[in-house]
Amino acid sequence: MALQCGIVGLPNVGKSTLFNCLSNAKAQAANFPFCTIEPNVGVITVPDERLNKLAELVHPQRIVPTTVEIVDIAGLVKGASKGEGLGNKFLANIRETDAILHVLRCFDDDNVTHVDGSVNPVRDKEIIDYELQLKDLDTIDARIQKVQKQAQTGGDKAAKQAYDVLVKYKEALEQGKSARTVQFETKDEQKIARELFLLTSKPVMYVCNVDEASAVSGNKYVDMVREAVKDENAEILIVAAKTESDIAELETYEDRQMFLAEVGLEESGVARLIKSAYKLLNLETYFTAGVQEVRAWTYEKGWKAPQCAGVIHTDFEKGFIRAEVIKYDDFIQYGSEAAVKEAGKLGVEGKEYIVQDGDIMHFRFNV
């Protein structure tokens, strides 16, 4: 599953520094706007200790983790919705992503200029929100013009439903709220809403970029962000991008862990961010484990066994017969598939089985 998170933010908030930590692809991290003109794409491995523990027991020829694509998108400025700066390019790039990692500057540094002259993460957030909301309003107004007449005079039920969804979104956007704050109860409404592909309906995580001293507990700027987004359906993550950059330069795992311990962190901000981005996309992991490979597979939370089988190959889904399932904890406890079977812990599941995070799966199919 090629899923993308887009890193966005105003110029000079630490986007490219963070991207460099996440990926071996080196975006320019310069002290001026628009140093990232084309979106840089990094394919990021999702850290998962379960994969390593399975490999220790199975001794496979190779280990294949799951991944998420991270896209570093050019910094946005006021007026982007009207084409200012790299506005149209920015908006086109963000539309293609599945979720947004919105980086906010939450540190003071006289050596790094702020595009608006002072540090205020809530103002910065509102600038980008405003530009995205304006673009979504343009989309909504254009759709309303298309369906309004049919909805109000033609007796077209589908047009009426679409019109009602559009009006709800329009009301929220005109109040300065993002589309993600609007909830729809029926499946039909939810389907119409999804198909609009609104920029502000995408799941969002606010990444508060702090100085090293604030890496563990945050600071006054982070508190400002927490208060500003408390009513949004959004997450907050604290990362010290400059510190993460220093950690990434260290050659050995032991050195990196020692550095983290000195700062007071158990896990790097990069690892936390990747895991959080994975959850933000509503993703989970199941495993296949054999002597050839131990592999992590990405699926959407709530998927049934045939859909998850289709992640490996479409034939697995078409010809699905059953799934043999071992719970991760059982595999670790008993140490092998044979021992799990002997203990009577191997489950045989049909088409209605909802796959659980960490399941070790073997699919039976016939095409």
Short mmCIF file of C-alpha atoms in Angstrom, two decimals:
data_model
loop_
_atom_site.label_atom_id
_atom_site.label_comp_id
_atom_site.label_asym_id
_atom_site.label_seq_id
_atom_site.Cartn_x
_atom_site.Cartn_y
_atom_site.Cartn_z
CA MET A 1 0.00 0.00 0.00
CA ALA A 2 1.67 3.22 -1.17
CA LEU A 3 0.49 5.64 1.50
CA GLN A 4 1.83 9.15 1.81
CA CYS A 5 2.13 11.70 4.60
CA GLY A 6 2.94 15.23 3.50
CA ILE A 7 5.15 17.42 5.72
CA VAL A 8 3.83 20.98 5.53
CA GLY A 9 4.47 24.27 7.30
CA LEU A 10 5.58 27.84 6.81
CA PRO A 11 9.13 28.41 5.53
CA ASN A 12 11.93 27.97 8.10
CA VAL A 13 10.01 25.98 10.72
CA GLY A 14 12.23 22.89 10.42
CA LYS A 15 10.35 20.82 7.82
CA SER A 16 13.36 19.87 5.73
CA THR A 17 15.54 19.26 8.79
CA LEU A 18 12.88 16.85 10.02
CA PHE A 19 12.58 15.24 6.59
CA ASN A 20 16.36 14.74 6.50
CA CYS A 21 16.12 12.88 9.79
CA LEU A 22 13.35 10.70 8.42
CA SER A 23 14.98 9.88 5.15
CA ASN A 24 18.36 9.36 3.57
CA ALA A 25 17.20 11.69 0.80
CA LYS A 26 18.77 15.03 1.70
CA ALA A 27 16.45 17.95 1.10
CA GLN A 28 18.21 21.29 1.36
CA ALA A 29 17.88 22.66 4.89
CA ALA A 30 18.64 26.33 4.30
CA ASN A 31 17.77 29.50 6.16
CA PHE A 32 15.49 30.97 3.50
CA PRO A 33 12.02 30.21 2.07
CA PHE A 34 11.40 27.83 -0.83
CA CYS A 35 14.62 25.84 -0.60
CA THR A 36 12.45 22.78 -1.23
CA ILE A 37 10.74 23.46 -4.54
CA GLU A 38 10.01 19.95 -5.77
CA PRO A 39 8.49 17.67 -3.15
CA ASN A 40 11.13 15.30 -1.82
CA VAL A 41 9.85 11.79 -1.26
CA GLY A 42 11.34 9.40 1.26
CA VAL A 43 10.24 5.81 1.75
CA ILE A 44 10.41 5.38 5.51
CA THR A 45 10.64 2.07 7.35
CA VAL A 46 8.08 1.75 10.15
CA PRO A 47 9.96 0.70 13.33
CA ASP A 48 8.44 -2.47 14.80
CA GLU A 49 10.26 -4.53 17.45
CA ARG A 50 7.83 -7.41 16.88
CA LEU A 51 9.38 -8.01 13.46
CA ASN A 52 12.84 -8.41 14.99
CA LYS A 53 11.58 -10.76 17.71
CA LEU A 54 9.86 -12.98 15.15
CA ALA A 55 13.05 -13.05 13.07
CA GLU A 56 15.06 -14.17 16.13
CA LEU A 57 12.78 -17.22 16.43
CA VAL A 58 12.32 -18.06 12.75
CA HIS A 59 15.85 -17.25 11.41
CA PRO A 60 14.58 -16.21 7.96
CA GLN A 61 16.74 -15.50 4.90
CA ARG A 62 15.47 -11.90 4.93
CA ILE A 63 13.40 -9.46 6.99
CA VAL A 64 11.02 -7.07 5.20
CA PRO A 65 9.54 -4.20 7.24
CA THR A 66 6.53 -2.15 6.20
CA THR A 67 6.90 1.43 4.97
CA VAL A 68 5.21 4.82 4.68
CA GLU A 69 6.11 7.51 2.14
CA ILE A 70 6.94 10.93 3.55
CA VAL A 71 6.75 13.92 1.20
CA ASP A 72 8.53 17.19 2.03
CA ILE A 73 6.41 19.91 0.44
CA ALA A 74 7.59 23.47 -0.29
CA GLY A 75 6.86 26.06 2.43
CA LEU A 76 3.55 27.87 2.09
CA VAL A 77 2.95 31.63 2.49
CA LYS A 78 -0.09 33.88 2.82
CA GLY A 79 -2.06 34.03 -0.41
CA ALA A 80 -1.17 30.48 -1.51
CA SER A 81 -4.83 29.73 -2.25
CA LYS A 82 -4.70 32.57 -4.80
CA GLY A 83 -1.41 31.37 -6.29
CA GLU A 84 1.03 33.42 -4.19
CA GLY A 85 4.54 32.03 -3.74
CA LEU A 86 4.46 28.39 -4.74
CA GLY A 87 0.79 28.23 -3.76
CA ASN A 88 -0.76 26.24 -6.58
CA LYS A 89 2.11 23.75 -6.59
CA PHE A 90 1.89 23.38 -2.81
CA LEU A 91 -1.85 22.76 -2.93
CA ALA A 92 -1.55 20.22 -5.75
CA ASN A 93 1.15 18.33 -3.85
CA ILE A 94 -0.79 18.27 -0.59
CA ARG A 95 -3.95 17.05 -2.35
CA GLU A 96 -2.11 13.88 -3.38
CA THR A 97 -1.16 12.91 0.20
CA ASP A 98 -3.24 10.77 2.59
CA ALA A 99 -2.42 12.67 5.79
CA ILE A 100 -0.72 15.89 6.86
CA LEU A 101 2.21 16.34 9.23
CA HIS A 102 1.98 20.05 10.03
CA VAL A 103 5.31 21.28 11.46
CA LEU A 104 5.07 24.27 13.78
CA ARG A 105 8.05 26.25 15.03
CA CYS A 106 8.05 26.12 18.82
CA PHE A 107 11.58 27.33 19.54
CA ASP A 108 13.43 30.65 19.81
CA ASP A 109 16.60 31.12 17.74
CA ASP A 110 17.87 34.53 16.60
CA ASN A 111 19.95 32.82 13.90
CA VAL A 112 16.91 31.35 12.13
CA THR A 113 14.70 34.06 10.69
CA HIS A 114 10.92 33.69 10.92
CA VAL A 115 9.00 34.58 7.78
CA ASP A 116 6.61 36.72 9.88
CA GLY A 117 9.26 38.17 12.19
CA SER A 118 8.31 36.45 15.47
CA VAL A 119 7.63 32.97 16.89
CA ASN A 120 3.91 32.23 17.23
CA PRO A 121 2.94 28.65 16.31
CA VAL A 122 -0.82 29.28 16.61
CA ARG A 123 -0.64 32.18 14.13
CA ASP A 124 1.48 30.01 11.81
CA LYS A 125 -1.05 27.17 12.04
CA GLU A 126 -3.91 29.55 11.28
CA ILE A 127 -2.15 30.93 8.18
CA ILE A 128 -1.93 27.47 6.63
CA ASP A 129 -5.41 26.47 7.85
CA TYR A 130 -6.83 29.65 6.30
CA GLU A 131 -5.21 29.02 2.91
CA LEU A 132 -6.38 25.39 2.82
CA GLN A 133 -9.87 26.37 3.98
CA LEU A 134 -10.12 29.02 1.24
CA LYS A 135 -9.18 26.43 -1.38
CA ASP A 136 -11.76 24.00 0.03
CA LEU A 137 -14.41 26.75 -0.06
CA ASP A 138 -13.67 27.26 -3.76
CA THR A 139 -14.19 23.52 -4.30
CA ILE A 140 -17.44 23.50 -2.30
CA ASP A 141 -18.89 26.57 -4.04
CA ALA A 142 -18.18 25.05 -7.47
CA ARG A 143 -19.91 21.79 -6.48
CA ILE A 144 -22.90 23.61 -4.98
CA GLN A 145 -23.45 25.44 -8.28
CA LYS A 146 -23.59 22.07 -10.05
CA VAL A 147 -26.10 20.32 -7.77
CA GLN A 148 -28.18 23.10 -6.19
CA LYS A 149 -30.86 23.29 -8.87
CA GLN A 150 -31.32 19.49 -9.04
CA ALA A 151 -31.42 19.25 -5.25
CA GLN A 152 -34.02 21.97 -4.77
CA THR A 153 -36.33 21.44 -7.73
CA GLY A 154 -35.65 18.13 -9.45
CA GLY A 155 -36.56 15.66 -6.72
CA ASP A 156 -33.17 14.00 -7.14
CA LYS A 157 -32.46 12.22 -3.83
CA ALA A 158 -28.70 11.80 -4.49
CA ALA A 159 -28.38 15.48 -5.45
CA LYS A 160 -30.24 16.48 -2.27
CA GLN A 161 -27.87 14.39 -0.13
CA ALA A 162 -24.82 15.84 -1.87
CA TYR A 163 -26.19 19.36 -1.46
CA ASP A 164 -26.79 18.85 2.28
CA VAL A 165 -23.20 17.61 2.76
CA LEU A 166 -21.83 20.56 0.79
CA VAL A 167 -23.83 23.07 2.81
CA LYS A 168 -22.60 21.61 6.11
CA TYR A 169 -19.02 21.91 4.91
CA LYS A 170 -19.60 25.44 3.61
CA GLU A 171 -21.00 26.59 6.97
CA ALA A 172 -18.01 25.16 8.86
CA LEU A 173 -15.40 26.56 6.47
CA GLU A 174 -16.99 30.02 6.53
CA GLN A 175 -16.64 29.94 10.34
CA GLY A 176 -12.91 29.28 9.97
CA LYS A 177 -13.21 25.57 10.86
CA SER A 178 -11.53 22.77 8.92
CA ALA A 179 -13.60 20.12 7.14
CA ARG A 180 -12.34 17.42 9.52
CA THR A 181 -14.39 19.02 12.33
CA VAL A 182 -17.63 18.15 10.49
CA GLN A 183 -19.09 14.72 11.33
CA PHE A 184 -21.60 12.83 9.18
CA GLU A 185 -23.83 10.08 10.59
CA THR A 186 -24.98 8.07 7.58
CA LYS A 187 -22.75 5.95 5.33
CA ASP A 188 -24.11 7.73 2.24
CA GLU A 189 -23.11 11.13 3.63
CA GLN A 190 -19.68 9.82 4.64
CA LYS A 191 -19.14 8.44 1.13
CA ILE A 192 -20.09 11.78 -0.49
CA ALA A 193 -17.78 13.60 1.94
CA ARG A 194 -14.83 11.30 1.17
CA GLU A 195 -15.24 11.74 -2.57
CA LEU A 196 -14.83 15.52 -2.28
CA PHE A 197 -11.13 15.05 -1.37
CA LEU A 198 -11.06 18.26 0.64
CA LEU A 199 -7.64 19.43 1.82
CA THR A 200 -8.81 20.16 5.37
CA SER A 201 -10.61 16.82 5.74
CA LYS A 202 -7.29 14.94 5.74
CA PRO A 203 -6.14 13.58 9.11
CA VAL A 204 -3.52 15.90 10.62
CA MET A 205 -0.75 15.68 13.20
CA TYR A 206 0.77 18.87 14.54
CA VAL A 207 4.51 18.35 14.97
CA CYS A 208 5.83 20.88 17.50
CA ASN A 209 9.49 21.48 16.63
CA VAL A 210 11.19 22.45 19.89
CA ASP A 211 14.70 23.08 21.22
CA GLU A 212 16.63 20.28 22.94
CA ALA A 213 15.73 21.46 26.47
CA SER A 214 12.00 21.11 25.61
CA ALA A 215 12.26 17.71 23.85
CA VAL A 216 10.68 15.74 26.70
CA SER A 217 7.94 17.94 28.17
CA GLY A 218 7.46 20.76 25.66
CA ASN A 219 7.30 24.49 26.41
CA LYS A 220 4.99 27.51 26.39
CA TYR A 221 4.65 27.36 22.60
CA VAL A 222 3.55 23.70 22.73
CA ASP A 223 0.98 24.63 25.40
CA MET A 224 -0.37 27.31 23.03
CA VAL A 225 -0.77 24.71 20.27
CA ARG A 226 -2.50 22.22 22.61
CA GLU A 227 -5.05 24.86 23.59
CA ALA A 228 -5.62 25.93 19.96
CA VAL A 229 -6.30 22.41 18.63
CA LYS A 230 -8.20 20.92 21.58
CA ASP A 231 -11.48 20.87 19.60
CA GLU A 232 -9.93 19.47 16.43
CA ASN A 233 -9.77 15.83 15.52
CA ALA A 234 -5.96 16.00 15.49
CA GLU A 235 -2.85 14.75 17.28
CA ILE A 236 0.21 16.56 18.66
CA LEU A 237 3.78 15.29 18.72
CA ILE A 238 6.82 17.03 20.25
CA VAL A 239 10.07 16.66 18.29
CA ALA A 240 13.42 18.48 18.56
CA ALA A 241 14.37 18.30 14.87
CA LYS A 242 17.85 19.79 15.31
CA THR A 243 18.62 17.29 18.07
CA GLU A 244 17.20 14.46 15.94
CA SER A 245 19.50 15.59 13.14
CA ASP A 246 22.49 15.36 15.48
CA ILE A 247 21.40 11.88 16.61
CA ALA A 248 21.02 10.72 12.98
CA GLU A 249 24.65 11.64 12.32
CA LEU A 250 25.91 9.15 14.93
CA GLU A 251 27.16 5.92 13.42
CA THR A 252 26.15 3.22 15.90
CA TYR A 253 22.83 2.28 17.50
CA GLU A 254 24.50 2.34 20.94
CA ASP A 255 25.73 5.93 20.45
CA ARG A 256 22.27 7.05 19.36
CA GLN A 257 20.64 5.40 22.39
CA MET A 258 23.19 7.03 24.71
CA PHE A 259 22.46 10.46 23.19
CA LEU A 260 18.70 9.89 23.64
CA ALA A 261 19.22 8.90 27.28
CA GLU A 262 21.20 12.08 27.91
CA VAL A 263 18.33 14.16 26.51
CA GLY A 264 15.83 12.15 28.59
CA LEU A 265 14.10 10.26 25.77
CA GLU A 266 13.52 6.49 25.55
CA GLU A 267 12.82 6.58 21.81
CA SER A 268 13.81 9.01 19.08
CA GLY A 269 11.28 11.58 17.93
CA VAL A 270 11.66 10.25 14.41
CA ALA A 271 10.59 6.74 15.48
CA ARG A 272 7.66 8.19 17.43
CA LEU A 273 6.66 10.33 14.46
CA ILE A 274 6.70 7.40 12.00
CA LYS A 275 4.65 5.22 14.34
CA SER A 276 2.20 8.07 14.98
CA ALA A 277 1.89 8.78 11.24
CA TYR A 278 1.09 5.10 10.69
CA LYS A 279 -1.70 5.28 13.27
CA LEU A 280 -2.87 8.61 11.85
CA LEU A 281 -3.51 6.83 8.55
CA ASN A 282 -5.57 4.22 10.48
CA LEU A 283 -3.07 1.52 9.57
CA GLU A 284 -2.11 -1.69 11.33
CA THR A 285 0.35 -4.50 10.65
CA TYR A 286 0.04 -8.25 10.21
CA PHE A 287 2.98 -10.59 9.65
CA THR A 288 3.93 -13.58 7.56
CA ALA A 289 6.70 -15.70 9.03
CA GLY A 290 8.66 -18.44 7.26
CA VAL A 291 12.23 -19.52 6.60
CA GLN A 292 12.37 -17.49 3.37
CA GLU A 293 11.24 -14.25 4.96
CA VAL A 294 9.61 -12.63 7.97
CA ARG A 295 7.57 -9.75 6.62
CA ALA A 296 5.31 -6.97 7.87
CA TRP A 297 2.24 -6.11 5.79
CA THR A 298 0.21 -2.91 6.02
CA TYR A 299 -3.60 -2.95 6.08
CA GLU A 300 -6.37 -0.59 7.16
CA LYS A 301 -7.79 -1.15 10.62
CA GLY A 302 -11.07 -3.06 10.39
CA TRP A 303 -10.24 -4.98 7.20
CA LYS A 304 -11.38 -8.57 6.91
CA ALA A 305 -9.12 -11.52 6.08
CA PRO A 306 -9.74 -11.57 2.28
CA GLN A 307 -8.90 -7.84 1.96
CA CYS A 308 -5.70 -8.36 3.93
CA ALA A 309 -4.83 -11.35 1.74
CA GLY A 310 -5.21 -9.06 -1.28
CA VAL A 311 -2.38 -6.87 0.06
CA ILE A 312 0.00 -9.73 -0.79
CA HIS A 313 -1.59 -10.50 -4.17
CA THR A 314 -5.01 -9.91 -5.73
CA ASP A 315 -5.30 -13.66 -6.43
CA PHE A 316 -5.15 -14.32 -2.69
CA GLU A 317 -8.28 -12.20 -2.25
CA LYS A 318 -10.13 -13.56 -5.31
CA GLY A 319 -9.57 -17.20 -4.40
CA PHE A 320 -9.63 -16.83 -0.61
CA ILE A 321 -10.57 -20.05 1.21
CA ARG A 322 -9.45 -19.49 4.79
CA ALA A 323 -6.79 -17.87 6.96
CA GLU A 324 -4.66 -19.66 9.51
CA VAL A 325 -3.98 -17.19 12.31
CA ILE A 326 -1.46 -17.18 15.15
CA LYS A 327 -1.56 -14.42 17.73
CA TYR A 328 1.81 -12.68 18.10
CA ASP A 329 2.02 -13.29 21.87
CA ASP A 330 1.33 -17.00 21.35
CA PHE A 331 4.09 -17.27 18.74
CA ILE A 332 6.57 -15.60 21.10
CA GLN A 333 5.47 -17.78 24.02
CA TYR A 334 5.68 -21.13 22.19
CA GLY A 335 8.60 -20.22 19.91
CA SER A 336 7.50 -21.79 16.61
CA GLU A 337 4.51 -22.48 14.39
CA ALA A 338 4.74 -26.22 15.15
CA ALA A 339 4.69 -25.59 18.91
CA VAL A 340 1.71 -23.24 18.54
CA LYS A 341 -0.22 -25.92 16.60
CA GLU A 342 0.65 -28.53 19.21
CA ALA A 343 -0.70 -26.25 21.94
CA GLY A 344 -3.96 -25.85 19.99
CA LYS A 345 -3.45 -22.12 19.59
CA LEU A 346 -3.63 -21.88 15.78
CA GLY A 347 -6.95 -20.35 14.67
CA VAL A 348 -8.69 -21.13 11.36
CA GLU A 349 -10.74 -18.15 10.20
CA GLY A 350 -13.13 -17.46 7.33
CA LYS A 351 -14.10 -14.49 5.19
CA GLU A 352 -15.68 -12.49 8.03
CA TYR A 353 -12.63 -12.54 10.30
CA ILE A 354 -11.43 -9.02 11.14
CA VAL A 355 -7.64 -9.08 11.18
CA GLN A 356 -6.02 -7.84 14.40
CA ASP A 357 -2.80 -5.84 14.69
CA GLY A 358 0.12 -8.28 15.12
CA ASP A 359 -1.65 -11.35 13.71
CA ILE A 360 0.65 -13.85 12.00
CA MET A 361 -1.25 -14.99 8.92
CA HIS A 362 -1.10 -17.85 6.44
CA PHE A 363 -3.68 -17.64 3.65
CA ARG A 364 -5.19 -20.63 1.82
CA PHE A 365 -6.57 -19.77 -1.62
CA ASN A 366 -7.51 -21.31 -4.95
CA VAL A 367 -7.73 -19.47 -8.26
#
